[in-house]
Short mmCIF file of N, CA and C and ligand atoms in Angstrom, two decimals:
data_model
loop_
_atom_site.label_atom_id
_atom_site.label_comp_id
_atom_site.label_asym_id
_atom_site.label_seq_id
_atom_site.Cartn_x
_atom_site.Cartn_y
_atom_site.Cartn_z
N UNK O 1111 39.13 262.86 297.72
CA UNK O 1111 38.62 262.31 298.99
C UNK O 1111 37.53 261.28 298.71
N UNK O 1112 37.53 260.04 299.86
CA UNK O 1112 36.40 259.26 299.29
C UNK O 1112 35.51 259.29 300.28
N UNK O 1113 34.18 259.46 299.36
CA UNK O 1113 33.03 259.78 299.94
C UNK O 1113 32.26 258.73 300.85
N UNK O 1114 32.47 258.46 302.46
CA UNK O 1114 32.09 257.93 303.01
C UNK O 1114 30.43 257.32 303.21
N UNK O 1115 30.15 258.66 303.59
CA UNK O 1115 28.36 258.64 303.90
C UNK O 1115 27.66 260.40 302.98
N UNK O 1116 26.93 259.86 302.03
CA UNK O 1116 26.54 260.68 301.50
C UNK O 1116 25.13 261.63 301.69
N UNK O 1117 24.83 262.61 301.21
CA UNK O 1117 24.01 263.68 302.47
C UNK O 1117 22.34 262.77 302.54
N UNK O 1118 22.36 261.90 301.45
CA UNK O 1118 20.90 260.76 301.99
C UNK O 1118 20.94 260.22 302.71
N UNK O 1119 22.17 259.05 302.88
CA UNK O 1119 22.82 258.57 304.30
C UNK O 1119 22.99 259.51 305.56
N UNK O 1120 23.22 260.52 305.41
CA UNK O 1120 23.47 261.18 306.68
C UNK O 1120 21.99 261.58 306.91
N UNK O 1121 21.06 262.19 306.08
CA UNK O 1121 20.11 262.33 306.28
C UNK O 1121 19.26 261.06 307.07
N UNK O 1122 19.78 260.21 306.66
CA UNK O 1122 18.66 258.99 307.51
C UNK O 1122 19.09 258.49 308.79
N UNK O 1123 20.53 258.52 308.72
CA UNK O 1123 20.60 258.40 310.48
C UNK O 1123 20.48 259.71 311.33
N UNK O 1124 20.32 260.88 310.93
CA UNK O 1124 19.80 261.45 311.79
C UNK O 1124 18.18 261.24 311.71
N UNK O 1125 17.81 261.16 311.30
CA UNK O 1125 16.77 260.42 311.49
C UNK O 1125 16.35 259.21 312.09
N UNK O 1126 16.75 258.44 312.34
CA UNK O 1126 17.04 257.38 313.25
C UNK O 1126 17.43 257.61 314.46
N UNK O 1127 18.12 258.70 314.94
CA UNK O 1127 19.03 258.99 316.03
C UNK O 1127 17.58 260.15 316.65
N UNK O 1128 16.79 260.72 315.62
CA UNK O 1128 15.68 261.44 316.34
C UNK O 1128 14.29 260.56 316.72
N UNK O 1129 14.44 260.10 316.05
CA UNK O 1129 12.69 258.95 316.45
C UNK O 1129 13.46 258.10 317.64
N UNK O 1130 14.86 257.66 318.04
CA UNK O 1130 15.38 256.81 319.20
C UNK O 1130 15.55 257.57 320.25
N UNK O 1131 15.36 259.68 320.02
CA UNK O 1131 15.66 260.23 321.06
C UNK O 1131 14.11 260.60 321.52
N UNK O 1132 13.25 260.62 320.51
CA UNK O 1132 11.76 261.24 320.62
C UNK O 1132 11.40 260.01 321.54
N UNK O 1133 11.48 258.47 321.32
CA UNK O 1133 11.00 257.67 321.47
C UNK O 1133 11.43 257.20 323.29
N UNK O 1134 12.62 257.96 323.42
CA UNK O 1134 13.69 257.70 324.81
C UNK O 1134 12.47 258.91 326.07
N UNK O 1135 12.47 259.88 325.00
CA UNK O 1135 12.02 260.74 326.02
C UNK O 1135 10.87 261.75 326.10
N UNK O 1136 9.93 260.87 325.05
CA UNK O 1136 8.64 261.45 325.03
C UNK O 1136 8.36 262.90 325.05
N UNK O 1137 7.38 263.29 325.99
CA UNK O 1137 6.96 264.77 326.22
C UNK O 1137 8.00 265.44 327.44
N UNK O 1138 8.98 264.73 328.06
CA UNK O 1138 9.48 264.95 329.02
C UNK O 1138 10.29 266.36 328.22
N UNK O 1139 10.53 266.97 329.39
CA UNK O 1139 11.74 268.17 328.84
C UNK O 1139 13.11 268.09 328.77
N UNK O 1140 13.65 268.58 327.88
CA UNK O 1140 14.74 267.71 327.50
C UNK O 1140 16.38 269.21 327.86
N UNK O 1141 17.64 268.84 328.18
CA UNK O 1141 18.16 269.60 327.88
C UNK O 1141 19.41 269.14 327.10
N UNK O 1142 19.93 270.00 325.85
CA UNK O 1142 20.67 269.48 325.18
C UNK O 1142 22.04 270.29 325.12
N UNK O 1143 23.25 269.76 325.53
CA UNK O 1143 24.24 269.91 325.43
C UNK O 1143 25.22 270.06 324.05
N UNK O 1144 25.61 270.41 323.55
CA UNK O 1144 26.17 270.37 322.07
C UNK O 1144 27.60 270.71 322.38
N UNK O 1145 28.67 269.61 321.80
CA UNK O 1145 30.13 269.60 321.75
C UNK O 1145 30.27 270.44 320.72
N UNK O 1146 30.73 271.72 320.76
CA UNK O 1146 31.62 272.83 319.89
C UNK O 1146 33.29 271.95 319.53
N UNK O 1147 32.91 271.94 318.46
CA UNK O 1147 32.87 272.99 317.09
C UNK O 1147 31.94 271.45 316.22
N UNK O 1148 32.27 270.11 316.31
CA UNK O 1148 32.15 269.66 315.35
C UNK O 1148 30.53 269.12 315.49
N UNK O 1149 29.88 269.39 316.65
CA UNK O 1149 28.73 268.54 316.30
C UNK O 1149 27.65 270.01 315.86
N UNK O 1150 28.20 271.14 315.12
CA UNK O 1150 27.12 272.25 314.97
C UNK O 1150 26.02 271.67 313.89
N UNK O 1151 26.46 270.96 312.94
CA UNK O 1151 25.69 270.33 312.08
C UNK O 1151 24.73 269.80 312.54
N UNK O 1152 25.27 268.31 313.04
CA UNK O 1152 24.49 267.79 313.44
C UNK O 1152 23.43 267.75 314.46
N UNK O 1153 23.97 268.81 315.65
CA UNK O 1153 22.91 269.61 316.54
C UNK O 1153 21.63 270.33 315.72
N UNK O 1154 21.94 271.14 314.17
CA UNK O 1154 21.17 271.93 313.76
C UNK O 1154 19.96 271.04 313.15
N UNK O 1155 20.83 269.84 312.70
CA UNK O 1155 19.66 268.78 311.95
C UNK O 1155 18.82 268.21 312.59
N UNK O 1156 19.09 267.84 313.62
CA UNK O 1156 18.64 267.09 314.89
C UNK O 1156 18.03 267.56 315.91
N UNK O 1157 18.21 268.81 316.10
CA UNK O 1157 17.18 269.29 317.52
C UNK O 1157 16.14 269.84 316.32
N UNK O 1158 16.22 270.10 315.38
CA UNK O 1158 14.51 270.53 314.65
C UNK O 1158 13.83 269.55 314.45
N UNK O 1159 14.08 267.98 314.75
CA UNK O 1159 13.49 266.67 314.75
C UNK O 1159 12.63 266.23 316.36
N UNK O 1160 13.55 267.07 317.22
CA UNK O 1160 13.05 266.86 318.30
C UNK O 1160 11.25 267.84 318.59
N UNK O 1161 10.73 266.46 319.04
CA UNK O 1161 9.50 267.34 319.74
C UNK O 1161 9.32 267.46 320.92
N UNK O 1162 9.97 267.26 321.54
CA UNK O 1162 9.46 267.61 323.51
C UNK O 1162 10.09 268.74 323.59
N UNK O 1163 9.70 270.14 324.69
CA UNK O 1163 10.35 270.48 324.69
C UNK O 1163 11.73 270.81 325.15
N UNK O 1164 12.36 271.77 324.48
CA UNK O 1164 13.95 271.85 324.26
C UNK O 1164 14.74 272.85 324.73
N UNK O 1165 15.75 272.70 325.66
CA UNK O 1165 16.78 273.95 325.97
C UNK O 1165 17.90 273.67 324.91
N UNK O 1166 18.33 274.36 324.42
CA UNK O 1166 19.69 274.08 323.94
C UNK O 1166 21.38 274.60 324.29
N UNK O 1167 22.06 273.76 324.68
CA UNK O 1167 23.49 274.75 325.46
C UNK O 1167 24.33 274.11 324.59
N UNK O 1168 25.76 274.85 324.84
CA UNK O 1168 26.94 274.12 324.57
C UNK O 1168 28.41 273.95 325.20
N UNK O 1169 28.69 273.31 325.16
CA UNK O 1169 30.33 273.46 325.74
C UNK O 1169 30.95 273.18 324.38
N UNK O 1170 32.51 273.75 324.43
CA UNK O 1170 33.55 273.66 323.07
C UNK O 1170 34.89 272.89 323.92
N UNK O 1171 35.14 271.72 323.24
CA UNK O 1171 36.21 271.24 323.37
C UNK O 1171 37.21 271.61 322.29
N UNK O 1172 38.39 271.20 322.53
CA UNK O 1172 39.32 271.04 321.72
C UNK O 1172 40.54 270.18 322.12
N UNK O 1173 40.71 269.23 320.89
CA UNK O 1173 41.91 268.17 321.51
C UNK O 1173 42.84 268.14 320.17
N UNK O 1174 42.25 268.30 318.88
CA UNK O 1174 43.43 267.70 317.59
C UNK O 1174 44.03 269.15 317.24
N UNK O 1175 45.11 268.60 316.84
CA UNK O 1175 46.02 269.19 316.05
C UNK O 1175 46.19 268.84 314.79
N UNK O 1176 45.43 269.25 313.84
CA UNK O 1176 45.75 268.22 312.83
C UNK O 1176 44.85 267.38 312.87
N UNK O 1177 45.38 266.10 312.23
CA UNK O 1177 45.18 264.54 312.95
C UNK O 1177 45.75 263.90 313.81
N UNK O 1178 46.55 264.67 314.43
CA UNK O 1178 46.96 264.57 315.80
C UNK O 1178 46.53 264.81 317.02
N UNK O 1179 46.69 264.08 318.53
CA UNK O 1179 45.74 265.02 319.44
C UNK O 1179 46.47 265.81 320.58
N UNK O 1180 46.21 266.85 321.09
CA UNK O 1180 46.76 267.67 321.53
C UNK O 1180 46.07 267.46 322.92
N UNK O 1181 46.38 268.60 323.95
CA UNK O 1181 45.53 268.07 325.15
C UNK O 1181 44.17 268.81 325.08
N UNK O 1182 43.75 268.09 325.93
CA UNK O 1182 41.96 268.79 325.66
C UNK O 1182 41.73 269.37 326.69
N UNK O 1183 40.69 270.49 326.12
CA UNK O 1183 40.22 272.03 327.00
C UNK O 1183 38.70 271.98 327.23
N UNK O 1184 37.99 272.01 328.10
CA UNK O 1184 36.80 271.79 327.98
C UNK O 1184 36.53 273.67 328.30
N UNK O 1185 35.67 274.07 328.16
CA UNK O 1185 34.72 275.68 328.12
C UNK O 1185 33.42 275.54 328.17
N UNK O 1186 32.98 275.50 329.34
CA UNK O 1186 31.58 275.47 329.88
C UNK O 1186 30.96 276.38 330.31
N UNK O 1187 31.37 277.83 329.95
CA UNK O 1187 31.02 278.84 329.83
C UNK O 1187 29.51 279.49 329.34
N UNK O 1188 29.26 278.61 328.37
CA UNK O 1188 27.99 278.67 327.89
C UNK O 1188 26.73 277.39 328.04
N UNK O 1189 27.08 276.60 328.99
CA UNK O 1189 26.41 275.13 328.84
C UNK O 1189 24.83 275.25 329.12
N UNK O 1190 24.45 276.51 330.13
CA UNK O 1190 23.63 276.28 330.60
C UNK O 1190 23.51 275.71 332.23
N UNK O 1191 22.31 275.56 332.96
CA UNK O 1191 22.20 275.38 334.52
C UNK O 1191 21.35 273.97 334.24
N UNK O 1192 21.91 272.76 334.61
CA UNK O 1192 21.66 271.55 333.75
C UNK O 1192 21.08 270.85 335.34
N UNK O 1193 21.15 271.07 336.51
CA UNK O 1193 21.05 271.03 337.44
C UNK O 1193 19.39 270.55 337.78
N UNK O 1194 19.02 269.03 337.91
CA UNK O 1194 17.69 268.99 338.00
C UNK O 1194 17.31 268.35 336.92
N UNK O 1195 17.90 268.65 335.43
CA UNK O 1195 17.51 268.45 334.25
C UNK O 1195 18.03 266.81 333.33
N UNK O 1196 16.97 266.48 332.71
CA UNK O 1196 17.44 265.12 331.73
C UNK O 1196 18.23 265.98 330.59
N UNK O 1197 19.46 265.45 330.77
CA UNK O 1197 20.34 266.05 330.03
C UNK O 1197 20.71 265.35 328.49
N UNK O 1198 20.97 265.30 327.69
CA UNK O 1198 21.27 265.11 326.53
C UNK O 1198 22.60 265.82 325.59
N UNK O 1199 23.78 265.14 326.05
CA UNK O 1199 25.17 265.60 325.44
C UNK O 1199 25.34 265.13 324.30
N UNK O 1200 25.51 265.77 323.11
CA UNK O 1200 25.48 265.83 322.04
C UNK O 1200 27.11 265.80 320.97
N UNK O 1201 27.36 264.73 320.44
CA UNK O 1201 29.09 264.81 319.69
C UNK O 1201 29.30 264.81 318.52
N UNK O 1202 29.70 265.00 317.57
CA UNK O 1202 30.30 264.55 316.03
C UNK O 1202 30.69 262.80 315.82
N UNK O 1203 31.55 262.70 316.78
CA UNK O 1203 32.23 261.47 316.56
C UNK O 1203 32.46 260.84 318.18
N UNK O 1204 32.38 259.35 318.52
CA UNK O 1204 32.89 259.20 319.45
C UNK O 1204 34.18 257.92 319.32
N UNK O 1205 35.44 258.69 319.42
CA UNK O 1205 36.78 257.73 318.96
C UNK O 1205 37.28 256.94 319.97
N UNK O 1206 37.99 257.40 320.59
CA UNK O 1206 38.62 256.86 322.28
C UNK O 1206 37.51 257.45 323.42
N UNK O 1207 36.67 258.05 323.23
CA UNK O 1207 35.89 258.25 324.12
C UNK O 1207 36.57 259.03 325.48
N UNK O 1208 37.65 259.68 325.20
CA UNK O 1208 37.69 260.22 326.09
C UNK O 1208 37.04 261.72 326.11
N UNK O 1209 36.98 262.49 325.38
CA UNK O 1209 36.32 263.44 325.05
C UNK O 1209 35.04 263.53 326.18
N UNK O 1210 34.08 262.53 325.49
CA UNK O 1210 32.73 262.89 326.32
C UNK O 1210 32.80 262.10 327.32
N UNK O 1211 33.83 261.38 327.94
CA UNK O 1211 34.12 261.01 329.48
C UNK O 1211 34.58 262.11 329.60
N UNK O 1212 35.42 262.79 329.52
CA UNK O 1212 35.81 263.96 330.65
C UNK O 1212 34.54 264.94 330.53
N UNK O 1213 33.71 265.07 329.28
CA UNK O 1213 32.50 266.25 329.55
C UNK O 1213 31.98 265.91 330.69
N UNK O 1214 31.15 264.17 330.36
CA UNK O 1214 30.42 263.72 331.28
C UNK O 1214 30.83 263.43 332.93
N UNK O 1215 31.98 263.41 332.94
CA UNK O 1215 32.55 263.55 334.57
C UNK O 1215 32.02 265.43 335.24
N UNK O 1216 32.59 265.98 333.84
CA UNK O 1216 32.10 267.33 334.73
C UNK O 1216 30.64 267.59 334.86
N UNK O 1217 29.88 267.58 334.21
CA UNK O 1217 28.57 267.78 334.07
C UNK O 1217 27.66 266.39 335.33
N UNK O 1218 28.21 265.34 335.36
CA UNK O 1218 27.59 264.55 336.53
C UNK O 1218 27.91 265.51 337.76
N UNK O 1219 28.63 266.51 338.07
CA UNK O 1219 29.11 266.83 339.26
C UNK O 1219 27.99 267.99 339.27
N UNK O 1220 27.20 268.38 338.69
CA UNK O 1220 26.30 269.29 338.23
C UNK O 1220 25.00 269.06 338.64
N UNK O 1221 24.75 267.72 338.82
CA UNK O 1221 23.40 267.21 339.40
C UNK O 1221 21.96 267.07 338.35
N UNK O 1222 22.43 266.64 337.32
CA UNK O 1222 21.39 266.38 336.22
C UNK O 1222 20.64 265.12 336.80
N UNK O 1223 19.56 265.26 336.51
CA UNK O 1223 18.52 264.25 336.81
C UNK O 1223 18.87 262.43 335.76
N UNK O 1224 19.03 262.87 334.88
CA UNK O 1224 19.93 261.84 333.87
C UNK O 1224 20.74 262.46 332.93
N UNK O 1225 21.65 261.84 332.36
CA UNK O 1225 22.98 262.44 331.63
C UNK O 1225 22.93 261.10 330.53
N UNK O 1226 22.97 261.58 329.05
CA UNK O 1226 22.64 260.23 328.24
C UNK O 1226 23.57 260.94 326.73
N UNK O 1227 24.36 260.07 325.88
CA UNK O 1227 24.79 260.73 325.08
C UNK O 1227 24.54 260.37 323.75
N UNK O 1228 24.52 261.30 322.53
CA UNK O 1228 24.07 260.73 321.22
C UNK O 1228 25.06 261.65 320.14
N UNK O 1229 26.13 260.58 319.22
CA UNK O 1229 26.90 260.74 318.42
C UNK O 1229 26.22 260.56 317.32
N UNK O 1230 26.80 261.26 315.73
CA UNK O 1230 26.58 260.82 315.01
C UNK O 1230 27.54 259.51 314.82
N UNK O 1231 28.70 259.29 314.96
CA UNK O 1231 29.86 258.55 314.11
C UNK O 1231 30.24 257.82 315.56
N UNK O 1232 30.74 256.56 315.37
CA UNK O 1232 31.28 255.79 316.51
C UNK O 1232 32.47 255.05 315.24
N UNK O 1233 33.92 255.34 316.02
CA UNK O 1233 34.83 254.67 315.46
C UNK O 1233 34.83 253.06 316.00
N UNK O 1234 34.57 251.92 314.86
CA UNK O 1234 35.34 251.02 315.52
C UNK O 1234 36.28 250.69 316.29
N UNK O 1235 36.00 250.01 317.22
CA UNK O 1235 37.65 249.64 317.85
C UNK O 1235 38.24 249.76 318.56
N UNK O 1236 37.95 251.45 318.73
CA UNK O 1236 38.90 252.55 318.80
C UNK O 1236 38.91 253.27 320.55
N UNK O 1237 38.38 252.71 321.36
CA UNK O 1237 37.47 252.93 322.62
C UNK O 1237 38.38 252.49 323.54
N UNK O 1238 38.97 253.78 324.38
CA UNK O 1238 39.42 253.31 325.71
C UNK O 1238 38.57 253.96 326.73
N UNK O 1239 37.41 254.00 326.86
CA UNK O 1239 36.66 253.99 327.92
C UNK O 1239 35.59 253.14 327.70
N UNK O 1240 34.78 252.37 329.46
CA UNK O 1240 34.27 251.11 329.27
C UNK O 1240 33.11 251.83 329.17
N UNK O 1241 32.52 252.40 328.20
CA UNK O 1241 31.03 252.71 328.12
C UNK O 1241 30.97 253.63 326.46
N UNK O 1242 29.64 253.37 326.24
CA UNK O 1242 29.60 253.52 325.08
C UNK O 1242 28.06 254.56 324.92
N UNK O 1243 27.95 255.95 323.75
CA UNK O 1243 27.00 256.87 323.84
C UNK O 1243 25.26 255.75 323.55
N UNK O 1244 24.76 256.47 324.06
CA UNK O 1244 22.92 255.64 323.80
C UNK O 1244 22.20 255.44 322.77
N UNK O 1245 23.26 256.46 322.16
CA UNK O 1245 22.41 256.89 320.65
C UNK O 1245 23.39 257.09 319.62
N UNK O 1246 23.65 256.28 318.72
CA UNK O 1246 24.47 256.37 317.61
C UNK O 1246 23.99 256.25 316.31
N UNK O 1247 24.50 256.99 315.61
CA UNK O 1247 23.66 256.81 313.81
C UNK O 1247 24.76 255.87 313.33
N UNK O 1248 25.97 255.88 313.25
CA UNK O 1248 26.50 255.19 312.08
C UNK O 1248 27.88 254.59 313.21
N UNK O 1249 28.43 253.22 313.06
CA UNK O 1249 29.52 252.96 312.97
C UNK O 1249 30.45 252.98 311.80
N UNK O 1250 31.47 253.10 311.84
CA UNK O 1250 32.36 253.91 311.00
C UNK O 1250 33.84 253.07 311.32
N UNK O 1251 34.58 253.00 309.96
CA UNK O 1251 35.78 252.03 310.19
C UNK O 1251 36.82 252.87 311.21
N UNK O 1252 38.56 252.52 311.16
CA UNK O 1252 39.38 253.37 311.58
C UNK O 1252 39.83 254.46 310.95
N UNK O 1253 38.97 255.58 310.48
CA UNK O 1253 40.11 256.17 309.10
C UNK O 1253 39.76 257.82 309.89
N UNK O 1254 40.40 258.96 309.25
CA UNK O 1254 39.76 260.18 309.80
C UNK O 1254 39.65 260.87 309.04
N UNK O 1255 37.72 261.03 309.62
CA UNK O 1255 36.93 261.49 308.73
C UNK O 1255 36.55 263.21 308.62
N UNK O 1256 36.31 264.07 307.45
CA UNK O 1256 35.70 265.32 307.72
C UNK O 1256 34.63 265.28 307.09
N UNK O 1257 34.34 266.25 307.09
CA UNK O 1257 32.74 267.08 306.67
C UNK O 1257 31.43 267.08 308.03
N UNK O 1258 30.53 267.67 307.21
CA UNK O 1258 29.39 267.42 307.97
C UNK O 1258 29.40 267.80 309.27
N UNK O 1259 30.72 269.13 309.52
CA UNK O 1259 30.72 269.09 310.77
C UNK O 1259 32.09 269.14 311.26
N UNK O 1260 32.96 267.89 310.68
CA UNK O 1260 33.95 267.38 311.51
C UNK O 1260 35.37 268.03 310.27
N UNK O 1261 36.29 268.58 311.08
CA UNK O 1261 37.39 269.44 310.71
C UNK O 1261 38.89 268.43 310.55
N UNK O 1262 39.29 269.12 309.66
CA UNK O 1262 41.24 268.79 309.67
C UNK O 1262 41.17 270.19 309.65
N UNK O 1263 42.10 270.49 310.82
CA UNK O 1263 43.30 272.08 310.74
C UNK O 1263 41.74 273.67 310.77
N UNK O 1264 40.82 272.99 311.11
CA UNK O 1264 39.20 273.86 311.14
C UNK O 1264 38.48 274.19 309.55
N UNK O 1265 39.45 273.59 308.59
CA UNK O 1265 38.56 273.29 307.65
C UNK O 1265 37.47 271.99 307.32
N UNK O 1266 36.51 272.25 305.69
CA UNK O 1266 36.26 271.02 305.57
C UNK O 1266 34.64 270.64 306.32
N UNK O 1267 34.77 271.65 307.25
CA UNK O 1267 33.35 270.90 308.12
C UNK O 1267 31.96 271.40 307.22
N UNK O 1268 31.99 272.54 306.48
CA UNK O 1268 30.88 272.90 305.36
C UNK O 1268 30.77 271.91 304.33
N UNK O 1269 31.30 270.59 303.96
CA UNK O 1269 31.28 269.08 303.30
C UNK O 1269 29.56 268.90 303.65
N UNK O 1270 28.77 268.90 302.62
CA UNK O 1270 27.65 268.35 303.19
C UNK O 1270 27.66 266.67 303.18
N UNK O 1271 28.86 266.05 303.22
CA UNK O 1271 29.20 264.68 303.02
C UNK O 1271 30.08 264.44 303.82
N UNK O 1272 30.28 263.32 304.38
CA UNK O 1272 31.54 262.38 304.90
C UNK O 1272 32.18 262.01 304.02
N UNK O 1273 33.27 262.33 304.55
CA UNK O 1273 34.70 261.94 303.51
C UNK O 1273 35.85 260.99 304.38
N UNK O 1274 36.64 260.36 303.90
CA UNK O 1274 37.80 260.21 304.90
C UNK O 1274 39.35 260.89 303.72
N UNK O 1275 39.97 261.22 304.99
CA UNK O 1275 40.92 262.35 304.70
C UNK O 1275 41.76 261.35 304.78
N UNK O 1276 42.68 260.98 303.13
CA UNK O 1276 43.94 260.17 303.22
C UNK O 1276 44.46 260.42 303.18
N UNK O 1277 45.95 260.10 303.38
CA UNK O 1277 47.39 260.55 303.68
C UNK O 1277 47.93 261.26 302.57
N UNK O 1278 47.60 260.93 301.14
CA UNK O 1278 47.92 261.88 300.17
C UNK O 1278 46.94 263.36 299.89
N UNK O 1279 45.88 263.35 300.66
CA UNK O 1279 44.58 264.65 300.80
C UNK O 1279 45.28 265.60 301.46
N UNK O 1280 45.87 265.13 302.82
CA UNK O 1280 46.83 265.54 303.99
C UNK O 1280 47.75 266.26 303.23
N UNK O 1281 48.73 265.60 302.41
CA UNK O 1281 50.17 266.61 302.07
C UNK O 1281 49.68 267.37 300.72
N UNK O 1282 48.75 266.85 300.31
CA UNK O 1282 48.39 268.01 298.97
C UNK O 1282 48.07 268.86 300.06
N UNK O 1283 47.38 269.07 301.25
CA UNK O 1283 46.63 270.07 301.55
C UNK O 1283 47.66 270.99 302.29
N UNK O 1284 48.61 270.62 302.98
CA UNK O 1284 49.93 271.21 303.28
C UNK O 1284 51.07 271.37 302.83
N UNK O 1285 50.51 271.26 301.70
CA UNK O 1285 51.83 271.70 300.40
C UNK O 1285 51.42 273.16 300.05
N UNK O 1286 50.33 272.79 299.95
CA UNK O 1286 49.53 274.24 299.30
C UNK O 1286 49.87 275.58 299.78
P1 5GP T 249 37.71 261.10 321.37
O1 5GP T 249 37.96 261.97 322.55
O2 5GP T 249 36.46 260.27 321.47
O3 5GP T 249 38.89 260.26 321.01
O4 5GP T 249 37.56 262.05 320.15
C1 5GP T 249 36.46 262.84 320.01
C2 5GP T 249 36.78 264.12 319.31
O5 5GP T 249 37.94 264.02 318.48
C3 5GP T 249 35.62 264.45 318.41
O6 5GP T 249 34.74 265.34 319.05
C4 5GP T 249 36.29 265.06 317.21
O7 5GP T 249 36.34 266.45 317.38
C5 5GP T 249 37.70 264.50 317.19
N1 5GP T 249 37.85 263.37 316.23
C6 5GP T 249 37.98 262.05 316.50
N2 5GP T 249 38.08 261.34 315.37
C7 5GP T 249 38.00 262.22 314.36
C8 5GP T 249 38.02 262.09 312.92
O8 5GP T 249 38.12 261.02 312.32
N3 5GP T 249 37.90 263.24 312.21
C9 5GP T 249 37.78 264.47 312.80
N4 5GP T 249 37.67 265.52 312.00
N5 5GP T 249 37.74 264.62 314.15
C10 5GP T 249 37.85 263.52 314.90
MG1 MG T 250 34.82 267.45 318.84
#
């Protein structure tokens, strides 16, 4: 696998992505949303950067199969009462953006005081919705990436590195 962004690199844009969220929202109180399964990492690195204080919730999507995408399930079961609150939705990656458009459609219906989103990874390109998250650490070519979080088949995300998963990684790994 080739090693995309390595754990210094990842280390510094979350870092970047916390002094742009400290800097967004001061002492205000903050509530933070976290996309299950792939942004657990980066939620864990990142809200101990934050200083105002912090609620933390989550919702779990699921859309791939594979590297394929399947239809998506949102579970808001655990999000929290966001109602009133500056909200802060939290992702792994943002590709076609549909993902955190459909979070963010449900959660606006919720009555958050503001709703604002921060990815680590933004795919080039790759965007069929006309809006884009507030807070991004890294743009990133077309390829699909794991570690750090982000899964093929729910492995892979214990990678303390970005990798991109190539087509020969793929059939060694389903040969096996
Ligand atoms: P979107 O809905 O923006 O197209 O995709 C967002 C979701 O798809 C992410 O939360 C992530 O779970 C998954 N995804 C998109 N691109 C990749 C990728 O390159 N690698 C992995 N592992 N997941 C991806
Ligand atoms: Mg995801």
């Amino acid at each position: 696998m080739k090693i995309l962004l390595n754990e210094k690199a990842l280390n510094e844009g979350v870092e970047r992505l916390a002094d742009e969220i400290n800097e967004t929202y001061g002492d205000k109180p903050l509530t933070i949303v976290g996309v299950l399964t792939g942004s657990v990492i980066l939620m864990a690195d990142l809200i101990r950067k934050l200083k105002m204080p912090l609620r933390v919730g989550v919702v779990q999507t699921s859309s791939y199969e594979g590297t394929e995408r399947g239809a998506l399930t949102i579970n808001s079961e655990m999000m929290l009462d966001i109602a009133d609150r500056d909200v802060l939705l939290i992702d792994d990656i943002f590709d076609t953006g549909n993902t955190l458009e459909e979070v963010t459609q449900l959660m606006k219906g919720l009555g958050p005081t503001s709703l604002r989103s921060a990815v680590l990874l933004l795919k080039t390109g790759r965007q069929l919705v006309d809006w884009k998250p507030e807070f991004v650490a890294f743009d990133i070519p077309d390829e699909f990436v794991v570690g750090y979080g982000l899964d093929f088949n729910d492995e892979f995300r214990n990678l303390p590195y970005l990798a991109c998963l190539e087509p020969a990684d793929i059939q060694g790994f389903t040969e096996v």
